[in-house]
Coordinates of C-alpha atoms in Angstrom, one line a residue:
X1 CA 44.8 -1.0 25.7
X2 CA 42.0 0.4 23.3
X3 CA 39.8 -2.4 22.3
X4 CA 39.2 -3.3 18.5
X5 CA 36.3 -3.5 16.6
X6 CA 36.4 -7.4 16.6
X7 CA 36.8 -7.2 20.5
X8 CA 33.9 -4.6 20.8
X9 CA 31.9 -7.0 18.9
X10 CA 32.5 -9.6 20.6
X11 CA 32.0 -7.9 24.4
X12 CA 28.4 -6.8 22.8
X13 CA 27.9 -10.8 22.5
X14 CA 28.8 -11.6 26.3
X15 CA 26.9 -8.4 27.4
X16 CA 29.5 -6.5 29.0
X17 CA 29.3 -4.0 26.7
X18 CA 25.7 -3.0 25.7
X19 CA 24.7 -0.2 23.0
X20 CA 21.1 0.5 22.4
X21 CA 20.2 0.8 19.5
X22 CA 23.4 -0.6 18.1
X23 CA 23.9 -0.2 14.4
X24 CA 26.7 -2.3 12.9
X25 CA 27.9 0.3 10.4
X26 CA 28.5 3.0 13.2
X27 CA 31.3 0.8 14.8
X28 CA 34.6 1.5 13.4
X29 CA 38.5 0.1 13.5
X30 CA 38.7 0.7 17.2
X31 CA 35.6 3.0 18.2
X32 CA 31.6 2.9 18.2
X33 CA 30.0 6.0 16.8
X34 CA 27.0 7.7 18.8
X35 CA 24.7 10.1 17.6
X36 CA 22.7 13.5 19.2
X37 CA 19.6 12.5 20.9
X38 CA 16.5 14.8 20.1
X39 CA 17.0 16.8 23.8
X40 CA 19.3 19.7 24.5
X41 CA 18.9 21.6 27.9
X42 CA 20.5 25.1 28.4
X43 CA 20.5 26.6 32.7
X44 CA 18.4 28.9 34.0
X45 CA 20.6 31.4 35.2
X46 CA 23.5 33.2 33.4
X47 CA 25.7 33.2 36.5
X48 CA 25.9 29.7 37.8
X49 CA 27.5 28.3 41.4
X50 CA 29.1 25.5 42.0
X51 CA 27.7 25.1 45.8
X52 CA 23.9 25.5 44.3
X53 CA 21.7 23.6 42.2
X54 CA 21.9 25.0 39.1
X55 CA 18.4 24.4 36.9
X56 CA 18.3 23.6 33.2
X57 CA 15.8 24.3 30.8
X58 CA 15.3 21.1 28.2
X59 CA 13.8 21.9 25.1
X60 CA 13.5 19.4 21.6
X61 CA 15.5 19.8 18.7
X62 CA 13.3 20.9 15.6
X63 CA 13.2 18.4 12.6
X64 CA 14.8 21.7 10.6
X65 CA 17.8 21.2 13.3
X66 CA 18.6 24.1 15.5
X67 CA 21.8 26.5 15.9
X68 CA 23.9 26.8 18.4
X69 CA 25.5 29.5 19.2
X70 CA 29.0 30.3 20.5
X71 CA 29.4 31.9 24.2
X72 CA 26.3 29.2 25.6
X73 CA 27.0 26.3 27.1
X74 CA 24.1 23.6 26.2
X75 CA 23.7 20.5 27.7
X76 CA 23.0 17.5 25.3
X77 CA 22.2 13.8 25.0
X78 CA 23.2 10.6 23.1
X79 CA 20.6 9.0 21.1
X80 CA 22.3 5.9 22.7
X81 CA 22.0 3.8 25.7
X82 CA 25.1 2.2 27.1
X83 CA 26.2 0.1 29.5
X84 CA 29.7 -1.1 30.5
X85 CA 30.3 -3.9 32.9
X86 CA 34.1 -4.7 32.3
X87 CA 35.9 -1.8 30.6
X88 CA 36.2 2.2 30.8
X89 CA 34.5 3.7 27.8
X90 CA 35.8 7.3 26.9
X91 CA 33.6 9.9 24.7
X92 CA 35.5 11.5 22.5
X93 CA 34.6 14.3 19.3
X94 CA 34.3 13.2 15.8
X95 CA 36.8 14.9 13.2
X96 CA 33.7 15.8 11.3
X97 CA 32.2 17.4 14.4
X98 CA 35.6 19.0 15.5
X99 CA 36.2 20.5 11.9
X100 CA 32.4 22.2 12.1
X101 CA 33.9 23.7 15.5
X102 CA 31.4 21.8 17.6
X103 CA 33.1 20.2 21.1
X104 CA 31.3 17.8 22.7
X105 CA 32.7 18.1 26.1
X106 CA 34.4 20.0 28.5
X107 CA 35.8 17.9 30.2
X108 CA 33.7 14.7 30.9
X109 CA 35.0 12.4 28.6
X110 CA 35.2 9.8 31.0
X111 CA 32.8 7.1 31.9
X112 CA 33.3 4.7 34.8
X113 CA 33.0 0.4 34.5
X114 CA 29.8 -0.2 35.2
X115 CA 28.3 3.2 33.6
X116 CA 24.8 2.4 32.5
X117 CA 23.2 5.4 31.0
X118 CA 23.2 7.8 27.9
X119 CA 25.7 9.9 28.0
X120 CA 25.1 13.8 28.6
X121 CA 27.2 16.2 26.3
X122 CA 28.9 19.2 27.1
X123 CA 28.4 21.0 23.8
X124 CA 29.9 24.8 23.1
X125 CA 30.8 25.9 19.5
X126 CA 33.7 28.3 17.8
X127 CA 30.6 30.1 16.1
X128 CA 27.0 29.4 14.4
X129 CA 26.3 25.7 13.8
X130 CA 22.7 24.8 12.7
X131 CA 23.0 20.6 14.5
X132 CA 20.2 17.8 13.6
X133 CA 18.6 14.5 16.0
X134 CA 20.4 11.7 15.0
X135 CA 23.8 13.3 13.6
X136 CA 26.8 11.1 14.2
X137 CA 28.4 13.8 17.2
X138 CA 30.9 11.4 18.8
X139 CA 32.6 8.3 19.7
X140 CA 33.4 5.7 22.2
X141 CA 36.2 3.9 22.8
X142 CA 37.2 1.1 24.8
X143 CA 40.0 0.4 27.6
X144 CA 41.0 -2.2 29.1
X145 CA 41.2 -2.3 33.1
X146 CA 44.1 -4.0 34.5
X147 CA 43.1 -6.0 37.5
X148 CA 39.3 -6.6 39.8
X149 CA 36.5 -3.7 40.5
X150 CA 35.5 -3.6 43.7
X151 CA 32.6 -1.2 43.3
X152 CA 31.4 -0.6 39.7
X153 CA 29.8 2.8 39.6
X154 CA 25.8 1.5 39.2
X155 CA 26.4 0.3 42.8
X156 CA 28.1 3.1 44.1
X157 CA 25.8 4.5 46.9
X158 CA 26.9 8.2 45.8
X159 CA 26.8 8.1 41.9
X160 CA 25.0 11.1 41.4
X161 CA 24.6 10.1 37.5
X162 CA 23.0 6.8 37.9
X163 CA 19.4 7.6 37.2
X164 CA 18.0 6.8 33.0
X165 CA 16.9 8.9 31.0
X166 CA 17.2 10.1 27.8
X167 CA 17.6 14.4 28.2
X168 CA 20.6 15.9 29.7
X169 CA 21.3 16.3 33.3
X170 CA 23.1 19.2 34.7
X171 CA 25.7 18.9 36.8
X172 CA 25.6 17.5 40.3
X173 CA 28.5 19.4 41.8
X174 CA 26.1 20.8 44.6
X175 CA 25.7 17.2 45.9
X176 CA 29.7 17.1 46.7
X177 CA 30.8 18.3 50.5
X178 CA 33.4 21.4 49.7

């Protein structure tokens, strides 16, 4: 069950949902709108492996925004802090991003309850798209989970994501056994 906005709000009141900063006109029917942080990261190498570390390169978003090009995979970051203690939150695309031909993820749409962290965008684009810090680029949503945690993914001794901050982090595959 996808939660309203009545239910988000009132979750945000006994803290097991947290947005920071949390704007009440960016929360919709059923959904919270987040926007692009002022950090994308692109990797080092042109060829990456999935058994390696595979470094990134951050760099700021000018105030004149910056284009993205298609073919490039960058690595960006929610302006937003969140933290969810009772419920899966999913990241989805805007329509508004989606009809500029911008996707925000690959396939990580998917946060874990007790996911406390900005959230680190897959972004790739259908062609040239000049983006801005601080434009609405998605949206979270709310489920329900049916029955008791017993380990919520801030206290999982492997969560490879668990560390805040506000750039993006590249992917942590290296860290799995395979």
């Amino acid at each position: 069950m996808i939660l309203s906005d009545k239910r988000i709000l009132e979750e945000i009141e006994r803290g097991s949902i947290i947005i920071e900063p949390f704007r009440r006109e960016c929360l919709g029917t059923n959904s919270y709108d987040v926007h692009l942080g002022k950090y994308l990261a692109t990797y080092k190498d042109r060829v990456l492996d999935a058994k390696k570390h595979n470094e990134i390169v951050h760099f700021e978003i000018p105030k004149t925004g910056f284009v993205l090009e298609p073919n490039t995979l960058y690595l960006g970051v929610t302006l937003e802090y969140t933290e969810t203690h009772n419920h899966v939150p999913f990241l989805e695309g805007k329509s508004s991003t989606g009809r500029l031909g911008i996707d925000i993820h690959a396939t990580a749409g998917k946060g874990d309850v007790g996911f406390c962290n900005t959230w680190t965008l897959e972004i790739s684009v259908a062609q040239p798209v000049r983006i801005y810090v601080g434009m609405p680029i998605g949206q979270l949503i709310y489920f329900a989970v049916e029955g008791d945690i017993e380990t919520f993914y801030n206290s999982k001794a492997n969560a490879k994501y668990n560390n805040k901050t506000t750039r993006p982090v590249e992917s942590m595959m290296w860290k799995n056994e395979f």
